């Protein structure tokens, strides 16, 4: 089964290059590409692709605002921010708007493919620098209250969460721990259940606030 995509990027060479690269394999199908947030906000709710690769710095409506508008429609599409911005404000604004992944444009093409598959499977892939920013932000928070019903993580689950917080993809975590990708996915599912969270960002937040 192919993962359906839409690409929102104002730079022709980046948009077309990404589209052509993803079209080389059989895992993805690009349903549409758009130069502006306005075009995307109109077309994507109709297409409802599995994933939208979204630039932030678009002419007119920003990518973050576009995500916010489409998210209000409650369609199942997931959003992968794909940008040069890695400052805290942009990262947190994008995640708050409803993005589930955040990659920098210097991410390798192979890593982009892995990240898209991970996002489709329920993960929240992020570039390592972005994940570290999240960790630092959560460590600096002053609130350290943890619900009493949280179940402690096992040693292996803690190892998995630590690697997840470094921005590693599921396959990279599997290689580090010497286990299969499906086992990593099982560990992360249990982590989410124990911490009562839905994604990587919430898991890092809950775990580091517990320290």
Coordinates of C-alpha atoms in Angstrom, one line a residue:
X1 CA 0.0 0.0 0.0
X2 CA 1.4 3.4 -1.0
X3 CA 1.6 6.3 1.4
X4 CA -0.1 9.3 -0.3
X5 CA 1.7 12.7 0.0
X6 CA 1.3 16.4 -0.8
X7 CA 4.2 18.8 -0.8
X8 CA 3.9 22.5 0.0
X9 CA 7.0 24.4 -0.9
X10 CA 7.5 27.7 -2.7
X11 CA 11.0 26.9 -4.1
X12 CA 10.5 25.1 -7.4
X13 CA 13.8 23.2 -7.3
X14 CA 13.1 21.9 -3.8
X15 CA 9.5 21.0 -4.5
X16 CA 10.1 19.3 -7.8
X17 CA 13.3 17.7 -6.6
X18 CA 11.5 16.1 -3.6
X19 CA 8.6 15.1 -5.7
X20 CA 10.8 13.4 -8.3
X21 CA 12.9 11.6 -5.6
X22 CA 9.9 10.3 -3.8
X23 CA 8.3 9.1 -7.1
X24 CA 11.4 6.9 -7.8
X25 CA 10.2 4.2 -5.3
X26 CA 6.9 2.3 -4.9
X27 CA 6.2 3.4 -1.3
X28 CA 4.9 6.8 -2.0
X29 CA 2.4 8.5 -4.3
X30 CA 2.5 12.3 -4.5
X31 CA -1.1 13.5 -5.1
X32 CA -0.2 17.2 -5.5
X33 CA 2.3 19.9 -5.0
X34 CA 1.6 23.6 -4.0
X35 CA 3.6 26.8 -3.9
X36 CA 1.5 28.6 -1.3
X37 CA -0.4 27.9 1.9
X38 CA -3.5 29.4 0.3
X39 CA -3.5 26.8 -2.5
X40 CA -2.7 24.0 0.0
X41 CA -5.5 25.0 2.4
X42 CA -8.0 24.7 -0.4
X43 CA -6.8 21.5 -2.0
X44 CA -5.5 19.3 0.8
X45 CA -8.9 18.9 2.6
X46 CA -10.3 17.5 -0.7
X47 CA -7.3 15.2 -1.4
X48 CA -6.8 14.1 2.3
X49 CA -3.3 12.7 1.7
X50 CA -1.8 10.5 4.4
X51 CA 1.0 13.1 4.9
X52 CA 1.7 16.7 4.0
X53 CA 5.3 17.8 3.7
X54 CA 5.0 21.5 4.7
X55 CA 7.5 24.3 4.5
X56 CA 7.1 27.1 7.1
X57 CA 8.4 30.2 5.2
X58 CA 5.8 30.5 2.4
X59 CA 4.7 33.6 0.6
X60 CA 1.5 34.9 2.1
X61 CA 0.0 32.4 4.6
X62 CA 2.8 30.7 6.6
X63 CA 3.1 26.9 6.7
X64 CA 2.2 26.9 10.4
X65 CA -1.0 28.9 9.8
X66 CA -1.9 26.5 6.9
X67 CA -1.5 23.5 9.3
X68 CA -3.6 25.2 11.9
X69 CA -6.4 25.9 9.4
X70 CA -6.5 22.4 8.0
X71 CA -6.2 20.7 11.4
X72 CA -9.5 22.4 12.4
X73 CA -11.2 20.3 9.8
X74 CA -10.4 17.1 11.7
X75 CA -9.2 15.2 8.7
X76 CA -6.7 12.3 9.3
X77 CA -3.8 13.9 7.4
X78 CA -0.5 14.2 9.2
X79 CA 1.9 17.1 8.8
X80 CA 5.7 16.9 8.5
X81 CA 7.3 20.3 8.8
X82 CA 10.3 20.6 6.4
X83 CA 12.2 23.8 6.9
X84 CA 15.4 25.6 7.6
X85 CA 14.1 27.0 10.9
X86 CA 15.2 25.3 14.1
X87 CA 14.7 28.1 16.6
X88 CA 12.5 27.2 19.6
X89 CA 9.7 29.6 18.7
X90 CA 9.1 28.1 15.3
X91 CA 9.4 24.5 16.5
X92 CA 6.9 24.9 19.3
X93 CA 4.5 27.0 17.2
X94 CA 4.5 24.3 14.5
X95 CA 3.9 21.5 17.0
X96 CA 1.2 23.4 18.8
X97 CA -0.5 24.0 15.4
X98 CA -0.8 20.3 14.9
X99 CA 2.4 19.1 13.1
X100 CA 3.5 15.6 14.1
X101 CA 7.0 15.7 12.6
X102 CA 9.7 18.3 12.1
X103 CA 12.7 17.9 9.8
X104 CA 15.4 20.3 8.8
X105 CA 16.0 20.7 5.0
X106 CA 19.6 19.5 5.4
X107 CA 18.2 16.0 6.4
X108 CA 19.4 13.3 4.0
X109 CA 17.0 12.0 1.5
X110 CA 17.2 8.5 2.9
X111 CA 16.4 9.8 6.4
X112 CA 13.4 11.7 4.9
X113 CA 12.0 8.5 3.5
X114 CA 12.5 6.7 6.9
X115 CA 10.9 9.7 8.7
X116 CA 7.8 9.7 6.4
X117 CA 7.3 5.9 7.0
X118 CA 7.7 6.4 10.7
X119 CA 5.2 9.2 10.8
X120 CA 2.7 7.1 8.8
X121 CA 3.1 4.3 11.3
X122 CA 2.3 6.6 14.2
X123 CA 5.7 8.0 15.2
X124 CA 6.7 11.7 15.5
X125 CA 10.1 11.9 13.7
X126 CA 12.2 15.0 14.3
X127 CA 15.7 16.1 13.4
X128 CA 18.2 15.4 16.2
X129 CA 18.7 19.2 16.9
X130 CA 15.0 19.7 17.2
X131 CA 14.6 16.8 19.6
X132 CA 17.4 18.1 21.8
X133 CA 15.7 21.5 21.9
X134 CA 12.6 19.9 23.2
X135 CA 14.5 18.1 25.9
X136 CA 16.3 21.2 27.0
X137 CA 13.0 23.1 27.1
X138 CA 11.3 20.4 29.2
X139 CA 14.3 20.2 31.6
X140 CA 14.1 23.9 32.2
X141 CA 10.4 23.9 33.1
X142 CA 9.7 24.5 36.7
X143 CA 6.8 22.2 37.1
X144 CA 7.7 18.7 38.1
X145 CA 4.4 17.2 39.0
X146 CA 3.7 13.7 37.7
X147 CA 0.4 11.9 37.9
X148 CA 0.4 9.1 40.6
X149 CA -0.9 6.5 38.1
X150 CA 2.1 6.6 35.8
X151 CA 3.7 3.2 35.6
X152 CA 7.5 3.2 35.8
X153 CA 9.4 2.4 32.6
X154 CA 11.6 -0.6 32.3
X155 CA 15.4 -0.2 31.7
X156 CA 14.9 -1.1 28.0
X157 CA 12.0 1.4 27.7
X158 CA 14.1 4.1 29.3
X159 CA 16.9 3.3 26.9
X160 CA 14.5 3.5 24.0
X161 CA 13.0 6.8 25.2
X162 CA 16.5 8.3 25.7
X163 CA 17.4 7.5 22.0
X164 CA 14.0 8.8 20.9
X165 CA 14.7 12.1 22.7
X166 CA 17.9 12.4 20.6
X167 CA 15.9 12.5 17.4
X168 CA 16.7 9.0 16.2
X169 CA 14.3 7.2 13.9
X170 CA 12.9 3.8 14.8
X171 CA 15.4 2.0 12.5
X172 CA 18.4 3.9 14.1
X173 CA 17.1 3.0 17.6
X174 CA 16.8 -0.6 16.5
X175 CA 20.4 -0.6 15.3
X176 CA 21.7 1.0 18.5
X177 CA 19.9 -1.5 20.7
X178 CA 20.5 -4.5 18.5
X179 CA 16.8 -5.3 18.1
X180 CA 14.2 -5.2 15.3
X181 CA 12.3 -2.2 14.3
X182 CA 9.0 -3.9 15.2
X183 CA 10.4 -4.5 18.8
X184 CA 11.3 -0.8 19.0
X185 CA 7.7 0.0 17.9
X186 CA 6.4 -2.2 20.7
X187 CA 8.6 -0.6 23.3
X188 CA 7.4 2.9 22.2
X189 CA 3.8 1.8 22.2
X190 CA 4.2 0.6 25.8
X191 CA 6.0 3.8 26.8
X192 CA 3.1 5.9 25.4
X193 CA 0.6 3.7 27.3
X194 CA 2.6 3.9 30.6
X195 CA 3.0 7.7 30.4
X196 CA -0.5 8.2 29.1
X197 CA 0.7 10.2 26.0
X198 CA 0.1 10.1 22.3
X199 CA 3.4 11.0 20.7
X200 CA 7.1 11.6 21.1
X201 CA 6.8 15.2 22.2
X202 CA 4.4 14.4 25.0
X203 CA 6.5 11.4 26.0
X204 CA 9.7 13.4 26.3
X205 CA 7.8 16.1 28.2
X206 CA 6.2 13.7 30.7
X207 CA 9.5 11.7 31.2
X208 CA 11.8 14.7 31.8
X209 CA 9.3 16.5 34.0
X210 CA 9.4 13.4 36.2
X211 CA 13.2 13.8 36.8

